[in-house]
Short mmCIF file of C-alpha atoms in Angstrom, two decimals:
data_model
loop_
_atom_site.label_atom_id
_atom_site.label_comp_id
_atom_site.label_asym_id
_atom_site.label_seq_id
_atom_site.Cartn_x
_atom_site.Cartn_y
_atom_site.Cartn_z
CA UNK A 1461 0.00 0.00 0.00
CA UNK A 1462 3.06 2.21 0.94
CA UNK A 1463 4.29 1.73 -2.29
CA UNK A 1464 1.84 1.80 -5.11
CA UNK A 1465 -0.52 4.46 -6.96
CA UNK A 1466 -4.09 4.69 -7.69
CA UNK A 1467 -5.83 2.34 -8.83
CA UNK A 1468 -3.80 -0.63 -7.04
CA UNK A 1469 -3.67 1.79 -4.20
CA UNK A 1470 -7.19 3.02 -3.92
CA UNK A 1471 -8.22 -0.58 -3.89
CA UNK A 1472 -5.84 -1.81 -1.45
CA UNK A 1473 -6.91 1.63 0.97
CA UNK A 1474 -10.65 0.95 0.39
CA UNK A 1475 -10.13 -2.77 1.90
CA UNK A 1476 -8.20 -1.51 5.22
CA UNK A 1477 -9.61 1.98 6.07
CA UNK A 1478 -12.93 0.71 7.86
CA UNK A 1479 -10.97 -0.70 11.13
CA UNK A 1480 -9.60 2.64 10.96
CA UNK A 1481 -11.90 5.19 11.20
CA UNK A 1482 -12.33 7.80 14.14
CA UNK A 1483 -15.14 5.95 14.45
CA UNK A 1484 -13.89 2.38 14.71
CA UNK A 1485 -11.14 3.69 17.11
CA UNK A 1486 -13.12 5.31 19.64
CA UNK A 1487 -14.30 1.81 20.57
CA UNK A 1488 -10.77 0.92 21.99
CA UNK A 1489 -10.83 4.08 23.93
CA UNK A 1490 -11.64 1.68 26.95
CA UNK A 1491 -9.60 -1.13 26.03
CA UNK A 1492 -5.95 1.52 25.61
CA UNK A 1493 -7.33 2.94 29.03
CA UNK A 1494 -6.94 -0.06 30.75
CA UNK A 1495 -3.80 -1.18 29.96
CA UNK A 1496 -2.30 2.26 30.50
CA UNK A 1497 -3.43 2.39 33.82
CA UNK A 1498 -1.80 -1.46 34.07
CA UNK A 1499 1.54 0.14 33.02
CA UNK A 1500 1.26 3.00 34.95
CA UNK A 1501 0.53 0.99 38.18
CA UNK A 1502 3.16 -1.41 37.59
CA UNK A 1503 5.74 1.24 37.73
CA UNK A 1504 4.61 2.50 41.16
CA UNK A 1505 6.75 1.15 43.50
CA UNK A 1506 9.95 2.40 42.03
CA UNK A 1507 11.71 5.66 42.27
CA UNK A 1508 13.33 5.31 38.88
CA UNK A 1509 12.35 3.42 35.02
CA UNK A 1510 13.28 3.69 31.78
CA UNK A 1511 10.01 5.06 30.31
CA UNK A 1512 10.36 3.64 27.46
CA UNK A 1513 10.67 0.24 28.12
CA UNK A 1514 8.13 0.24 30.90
CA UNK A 1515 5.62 2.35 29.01
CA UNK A 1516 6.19 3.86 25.82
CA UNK A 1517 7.02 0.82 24.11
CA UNK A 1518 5.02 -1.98 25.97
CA UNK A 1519 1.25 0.34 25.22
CA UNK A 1520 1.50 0.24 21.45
CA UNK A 1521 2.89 -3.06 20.87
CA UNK A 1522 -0.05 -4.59 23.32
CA UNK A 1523 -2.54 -2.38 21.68
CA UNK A 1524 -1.52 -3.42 17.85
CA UNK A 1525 -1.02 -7.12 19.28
CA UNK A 1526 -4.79 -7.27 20.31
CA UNK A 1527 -6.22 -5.35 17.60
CA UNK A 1528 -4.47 -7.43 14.78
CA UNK A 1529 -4.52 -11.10 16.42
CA UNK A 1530 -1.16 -11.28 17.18
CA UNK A 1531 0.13 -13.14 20.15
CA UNK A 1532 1.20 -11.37 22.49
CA UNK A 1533 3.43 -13.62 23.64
CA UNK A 1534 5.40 -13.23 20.33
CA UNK A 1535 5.95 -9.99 20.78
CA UNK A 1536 9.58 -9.57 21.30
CA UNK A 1537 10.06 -11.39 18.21
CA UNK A 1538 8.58 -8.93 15.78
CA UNK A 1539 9.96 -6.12 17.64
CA UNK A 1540 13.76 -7.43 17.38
CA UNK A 1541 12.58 -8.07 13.24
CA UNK A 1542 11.58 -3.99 13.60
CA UNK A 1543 14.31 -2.71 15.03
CA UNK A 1544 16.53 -4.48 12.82
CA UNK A 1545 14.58 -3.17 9.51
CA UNK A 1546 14.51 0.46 10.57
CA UNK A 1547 18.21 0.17 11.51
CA UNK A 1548 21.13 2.07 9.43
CA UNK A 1549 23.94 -0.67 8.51
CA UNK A 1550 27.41 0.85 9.42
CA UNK A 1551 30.50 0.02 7.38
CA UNK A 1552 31.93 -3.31 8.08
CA UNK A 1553 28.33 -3.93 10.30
CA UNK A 1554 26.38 -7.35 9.60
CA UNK A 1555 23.20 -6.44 7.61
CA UNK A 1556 20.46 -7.83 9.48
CA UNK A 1557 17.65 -6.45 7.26
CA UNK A 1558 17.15 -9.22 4.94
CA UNK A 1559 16.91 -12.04 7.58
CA UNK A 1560 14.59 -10.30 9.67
CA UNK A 1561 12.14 -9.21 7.13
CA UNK A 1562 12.40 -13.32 5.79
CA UNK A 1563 11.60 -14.54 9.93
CA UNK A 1564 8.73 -11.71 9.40
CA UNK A 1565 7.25 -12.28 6.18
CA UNK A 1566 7.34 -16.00 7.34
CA UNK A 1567 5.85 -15.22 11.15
CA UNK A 1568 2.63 -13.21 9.19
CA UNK A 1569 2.15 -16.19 6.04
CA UNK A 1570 1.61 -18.84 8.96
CA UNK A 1571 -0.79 -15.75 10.72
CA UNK A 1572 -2.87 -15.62 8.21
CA UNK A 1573 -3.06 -18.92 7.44
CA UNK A 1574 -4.39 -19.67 11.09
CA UNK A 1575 -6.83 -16.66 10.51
CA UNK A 1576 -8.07 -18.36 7.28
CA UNK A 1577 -8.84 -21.54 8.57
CA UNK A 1578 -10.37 -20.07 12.08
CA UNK A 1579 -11.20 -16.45 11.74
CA UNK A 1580 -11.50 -14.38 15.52
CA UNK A 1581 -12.57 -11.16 16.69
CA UNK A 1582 -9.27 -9.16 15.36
CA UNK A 1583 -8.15 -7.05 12.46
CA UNK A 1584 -6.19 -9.78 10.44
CA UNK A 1585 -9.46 -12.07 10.63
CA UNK A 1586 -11.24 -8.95 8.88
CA UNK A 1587 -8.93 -8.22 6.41
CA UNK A 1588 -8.92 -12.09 5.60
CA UNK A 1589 -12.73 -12.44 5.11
CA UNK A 1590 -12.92 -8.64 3.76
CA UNK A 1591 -14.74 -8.45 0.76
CA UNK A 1592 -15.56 -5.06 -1.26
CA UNK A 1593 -17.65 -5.93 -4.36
CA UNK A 1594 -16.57 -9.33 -5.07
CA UNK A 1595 -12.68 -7.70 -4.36
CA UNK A 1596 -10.61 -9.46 -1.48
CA UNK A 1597 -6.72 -8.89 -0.78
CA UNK A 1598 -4.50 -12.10 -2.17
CA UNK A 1599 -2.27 -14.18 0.33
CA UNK A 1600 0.63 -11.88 -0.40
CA UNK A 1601 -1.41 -8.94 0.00
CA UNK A 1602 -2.72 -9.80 3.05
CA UNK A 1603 1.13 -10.92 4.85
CA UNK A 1604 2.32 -7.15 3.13
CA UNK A 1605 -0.84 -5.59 5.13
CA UNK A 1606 -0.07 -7.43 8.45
CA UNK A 1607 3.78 -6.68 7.73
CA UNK A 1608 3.15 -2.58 7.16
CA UNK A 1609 0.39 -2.47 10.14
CA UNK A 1610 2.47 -4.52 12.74
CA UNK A 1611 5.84 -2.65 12.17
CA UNK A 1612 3.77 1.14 11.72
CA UNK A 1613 1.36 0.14 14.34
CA UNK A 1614 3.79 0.30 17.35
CA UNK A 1615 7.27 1.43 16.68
CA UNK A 1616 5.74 5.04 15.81
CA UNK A 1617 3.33 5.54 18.62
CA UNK A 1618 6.09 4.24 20.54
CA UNK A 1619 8.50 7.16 19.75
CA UNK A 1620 5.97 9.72 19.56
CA UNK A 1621 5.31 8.94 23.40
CA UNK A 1622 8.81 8.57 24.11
CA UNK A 1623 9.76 12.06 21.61
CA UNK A 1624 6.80 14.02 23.44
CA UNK A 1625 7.87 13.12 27.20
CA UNK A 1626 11.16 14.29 26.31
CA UNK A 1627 10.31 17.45 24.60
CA UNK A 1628 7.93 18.23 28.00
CA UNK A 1629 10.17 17.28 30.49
CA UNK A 1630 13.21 19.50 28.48
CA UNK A 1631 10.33 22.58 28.80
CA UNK A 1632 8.96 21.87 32.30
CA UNK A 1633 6.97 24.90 31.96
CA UNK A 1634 4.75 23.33 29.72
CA UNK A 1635 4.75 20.15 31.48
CA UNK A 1636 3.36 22.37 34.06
CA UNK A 1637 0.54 24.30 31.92
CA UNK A 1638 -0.53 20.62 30.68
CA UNK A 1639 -0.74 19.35 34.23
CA UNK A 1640 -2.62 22.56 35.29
CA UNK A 1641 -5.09 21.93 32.03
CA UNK A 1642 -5.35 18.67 30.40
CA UNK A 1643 -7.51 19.43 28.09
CA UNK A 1644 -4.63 20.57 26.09
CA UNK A 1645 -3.33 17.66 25.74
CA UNK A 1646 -4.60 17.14 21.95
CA UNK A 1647 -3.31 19.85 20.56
CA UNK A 1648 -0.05 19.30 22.61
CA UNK A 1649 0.60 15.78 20.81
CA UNK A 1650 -0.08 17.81 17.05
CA UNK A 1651 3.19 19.91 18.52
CA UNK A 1652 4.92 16.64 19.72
CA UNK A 1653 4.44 15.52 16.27
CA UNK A 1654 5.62 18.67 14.28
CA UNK A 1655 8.59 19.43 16.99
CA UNK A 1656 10.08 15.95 16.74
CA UNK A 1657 8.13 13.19 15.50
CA UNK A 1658 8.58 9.38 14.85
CA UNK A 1659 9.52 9.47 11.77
CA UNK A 1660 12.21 11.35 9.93
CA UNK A 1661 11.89 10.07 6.19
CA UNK A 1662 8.61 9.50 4.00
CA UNK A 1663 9.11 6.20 2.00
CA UNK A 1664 10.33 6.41 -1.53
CA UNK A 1665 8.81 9.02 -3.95
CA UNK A 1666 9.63 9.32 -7.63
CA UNK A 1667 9.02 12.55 -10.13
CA UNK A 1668 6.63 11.84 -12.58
CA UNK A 1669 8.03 15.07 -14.14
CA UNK A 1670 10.57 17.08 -13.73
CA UNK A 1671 10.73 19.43 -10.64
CA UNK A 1672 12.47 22.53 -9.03
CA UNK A 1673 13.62 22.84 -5.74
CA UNK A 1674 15.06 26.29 -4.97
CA UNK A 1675 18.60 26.22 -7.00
CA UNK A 1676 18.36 22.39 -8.40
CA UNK A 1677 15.76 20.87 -11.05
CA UNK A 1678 15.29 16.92 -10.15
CA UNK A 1679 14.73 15.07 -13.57
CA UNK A 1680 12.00 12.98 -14.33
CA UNK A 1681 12.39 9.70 -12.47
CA UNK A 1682 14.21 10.39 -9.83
CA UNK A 1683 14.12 8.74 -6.54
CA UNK A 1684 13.22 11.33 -3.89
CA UNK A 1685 13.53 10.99 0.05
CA UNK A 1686 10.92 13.56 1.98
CA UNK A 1687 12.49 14.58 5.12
CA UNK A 1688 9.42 14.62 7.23
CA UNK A 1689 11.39 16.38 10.32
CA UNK A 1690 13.04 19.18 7.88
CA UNK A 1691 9.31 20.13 7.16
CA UNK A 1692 8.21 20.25 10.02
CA UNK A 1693 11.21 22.98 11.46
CA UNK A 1694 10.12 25.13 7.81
CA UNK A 1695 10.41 29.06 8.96
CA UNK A 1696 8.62 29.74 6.00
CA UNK A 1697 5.55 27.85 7.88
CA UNK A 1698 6.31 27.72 11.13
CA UNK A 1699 7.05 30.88 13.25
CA UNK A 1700 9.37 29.59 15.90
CA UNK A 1701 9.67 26.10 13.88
CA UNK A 1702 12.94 25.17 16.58
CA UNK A 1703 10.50 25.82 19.74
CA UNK A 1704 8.64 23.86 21.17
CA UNK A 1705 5.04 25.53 21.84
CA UNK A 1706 2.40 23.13 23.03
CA UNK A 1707 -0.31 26.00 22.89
CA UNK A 1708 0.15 27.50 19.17
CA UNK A 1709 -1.81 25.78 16.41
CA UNK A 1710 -0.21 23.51 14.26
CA UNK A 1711 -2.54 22.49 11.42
CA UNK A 1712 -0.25 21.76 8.36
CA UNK A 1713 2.67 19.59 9.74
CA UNK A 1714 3.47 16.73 7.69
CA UNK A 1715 3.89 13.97 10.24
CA UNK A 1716 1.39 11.36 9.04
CA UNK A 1717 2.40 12.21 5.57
CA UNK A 1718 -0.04 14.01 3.05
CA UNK A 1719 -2.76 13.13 0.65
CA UNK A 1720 -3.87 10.06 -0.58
CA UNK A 1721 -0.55 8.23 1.17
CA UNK A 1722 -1.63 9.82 4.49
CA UNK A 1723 -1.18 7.40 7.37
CA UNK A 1724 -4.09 5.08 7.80
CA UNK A 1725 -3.37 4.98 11.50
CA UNK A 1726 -3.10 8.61 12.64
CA UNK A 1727 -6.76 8.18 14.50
CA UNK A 1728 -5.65 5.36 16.53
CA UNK A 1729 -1.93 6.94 17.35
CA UNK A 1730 -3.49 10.13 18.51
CA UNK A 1731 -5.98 8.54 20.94
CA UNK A 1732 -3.10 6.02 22.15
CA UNK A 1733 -1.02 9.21 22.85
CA UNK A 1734 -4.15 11.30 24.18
CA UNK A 1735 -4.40 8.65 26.57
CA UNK A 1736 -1.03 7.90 27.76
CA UNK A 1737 0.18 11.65 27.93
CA UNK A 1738 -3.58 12.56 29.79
CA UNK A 1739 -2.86 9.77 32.64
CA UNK A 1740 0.73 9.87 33.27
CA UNK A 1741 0.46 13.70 33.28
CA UNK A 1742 -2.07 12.95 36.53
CA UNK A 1743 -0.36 9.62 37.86
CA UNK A 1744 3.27 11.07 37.99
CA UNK A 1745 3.09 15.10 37.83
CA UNK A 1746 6.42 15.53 39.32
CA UNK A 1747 8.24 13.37 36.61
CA UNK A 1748 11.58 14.34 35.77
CA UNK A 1749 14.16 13.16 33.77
CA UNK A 1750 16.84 11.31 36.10
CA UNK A 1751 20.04 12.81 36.61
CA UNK A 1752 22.08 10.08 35.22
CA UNK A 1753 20.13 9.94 32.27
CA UNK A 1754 22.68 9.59 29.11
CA UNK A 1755 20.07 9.87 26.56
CA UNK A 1756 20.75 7.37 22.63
CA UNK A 1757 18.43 7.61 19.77
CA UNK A 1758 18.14 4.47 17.14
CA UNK A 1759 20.99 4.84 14.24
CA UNK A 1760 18.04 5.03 11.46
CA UNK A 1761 17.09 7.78 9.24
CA UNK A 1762 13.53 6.60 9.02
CA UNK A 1763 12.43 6.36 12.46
CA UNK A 1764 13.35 8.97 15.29
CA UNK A 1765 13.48 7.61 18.57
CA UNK A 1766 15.25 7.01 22.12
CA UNK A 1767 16.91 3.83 23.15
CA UNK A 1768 15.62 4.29 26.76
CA UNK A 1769 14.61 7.20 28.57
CA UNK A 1770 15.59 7.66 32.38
CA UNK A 1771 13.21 9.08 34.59
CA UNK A 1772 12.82 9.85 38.37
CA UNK A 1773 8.48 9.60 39.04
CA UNK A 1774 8.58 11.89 41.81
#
């Protein structure tokens, strides 16, 4: 789906964009609740975590887990096959890539299979039996589907938590006006997004014609790389593009992508996050980053996010 254009895409779209509508979504609302309260209880009786192994990461991956029909109990699996794929290969480095998207491709075929022979109440089961006049995805469509929303489903919401604590915790003044008013919160994870969101580079784009850029003219044909995050800092549409302001407007940041290739997920990320920033903001108000904290983000130029993130909960 990531990779095609209308009409392979628009038919591809049509069959997945039901399970996520605003709609459709709202319905976990209780489910997301629950298990960030879980999270944020089983943290409790410790001074100091790593937020985002104790939270931001173990929220999305249970939430995509449930809503696909993945077990959950597989789950370190698939995320080792993630990190892997989003990972940038160093010079004389082993290239992981091609083994772990094999183990994955080969994880989703036997999936589906068991979803085929005994649908359940999940996501995969739908896409299995979905049917739009007469149309239904192929075996290899349906293992690409499970592949794109099982690797986009967590490791984004994952770093857009883990991004937007940061960012908060580095202005604690607007930690502050957020614990004072959460209603802000929404608009606050639109600023996460813009400021420093998950993902640095839009997948692969080609010119269908020929186009200029400032100084330079890209040919025809060309394979082009949108950086996602250099948008998103544009003075020309931003302000104060290099501040973080949790209470301006920020309708027009590219984060989820634009246009027909805009994310098919955004609804459920921005409820996960509503949710997670909304109750940890009232669980732990006096968060602070911990004073040994030596913050690492992932070597990838697709995905921007921490290796772990030190914090003291009170």
């Amino acid at each position: 789906m990531l990779g095609t254009d209308p009409p392979a895409h628009t038919r591809l779209r049509k069959l997945v964009n039901k399970a996520f509508t605003s709609r459709q979504v709202a319905l976990l609302r209780p489910r997301i609740e629950q298990i960030t309260a879980s999270l944020l209880d089983a943290m409790g009786d410790r001074d100091e975590v790593d937020l985002m192994n104790d939270f931001a990461n173990p929220l999305p991956v249970t939430v995509i887990c449930e809503l696909l029909g993945v077990p959950f109990e597989d789950r370190a699996d698939f995320q080792a096959w993630t990190k892997a794929l989003v990972t940038v290969v160093g010079e004389g480095e082993q290239d992981e890539r091609p083994a772990a998207s094999a183990a994955m491709v080969g994880y989703l075929a036997k999936l589906v299979r068991t979803k085929q022979s005994a649908p359940a109440e999940d996501l995969l089961s739908q896409l299995v039996l979905a049917d739009e006049e007469g149309d239904r995805l192929t075996d290899q469509e349906l293992v690409s589907m499970a592949f794109l929303l099982l690797v986009a489903g967590h490791e984004t919401t994952v770093n857009l938590i883990g991004n937007g604590v940061l960012a908060l915790l580095r202005n604690p003044e607007q930690w502050q006006a957020l614990r004072a008013d959460p209603t802000g919160v929404p608009a606050a994870i639109e600023e996460f997004l813009r400021f420093d969101g998950p993902v640095d580079m839009a997948t692969a784009r080609y010119t269908a014609e020929p186009v200029t850029l400032g100084d330079t003219e890209i040919p025809a044909g060309e394979i082009v790389y949108v950086a996602l995050s250099a948008a998103n800092r544009d003075p020309a549409r931003f302000a104060a593009p290099d501040t973080l302001a949790t209470d301006t407007p920020t309708a027009g940041h590219l984060a989820f992508g634009h246009g027909i290739h805009f994310c098919v997920g955004a609804p459920l990320a921005r409820v996960e996050a509503e949710i997670a920033f909304t109750a940890l903001l009232h669980r732990y108000p006096d968060l602070t980053l911990a004073p040994t904290a030596d913050l690492r983000w992932q070597t990838s130029t697709l995905i921007r996010g921490l290796l772990e993130l030190p914090v003291r909960l009170r």
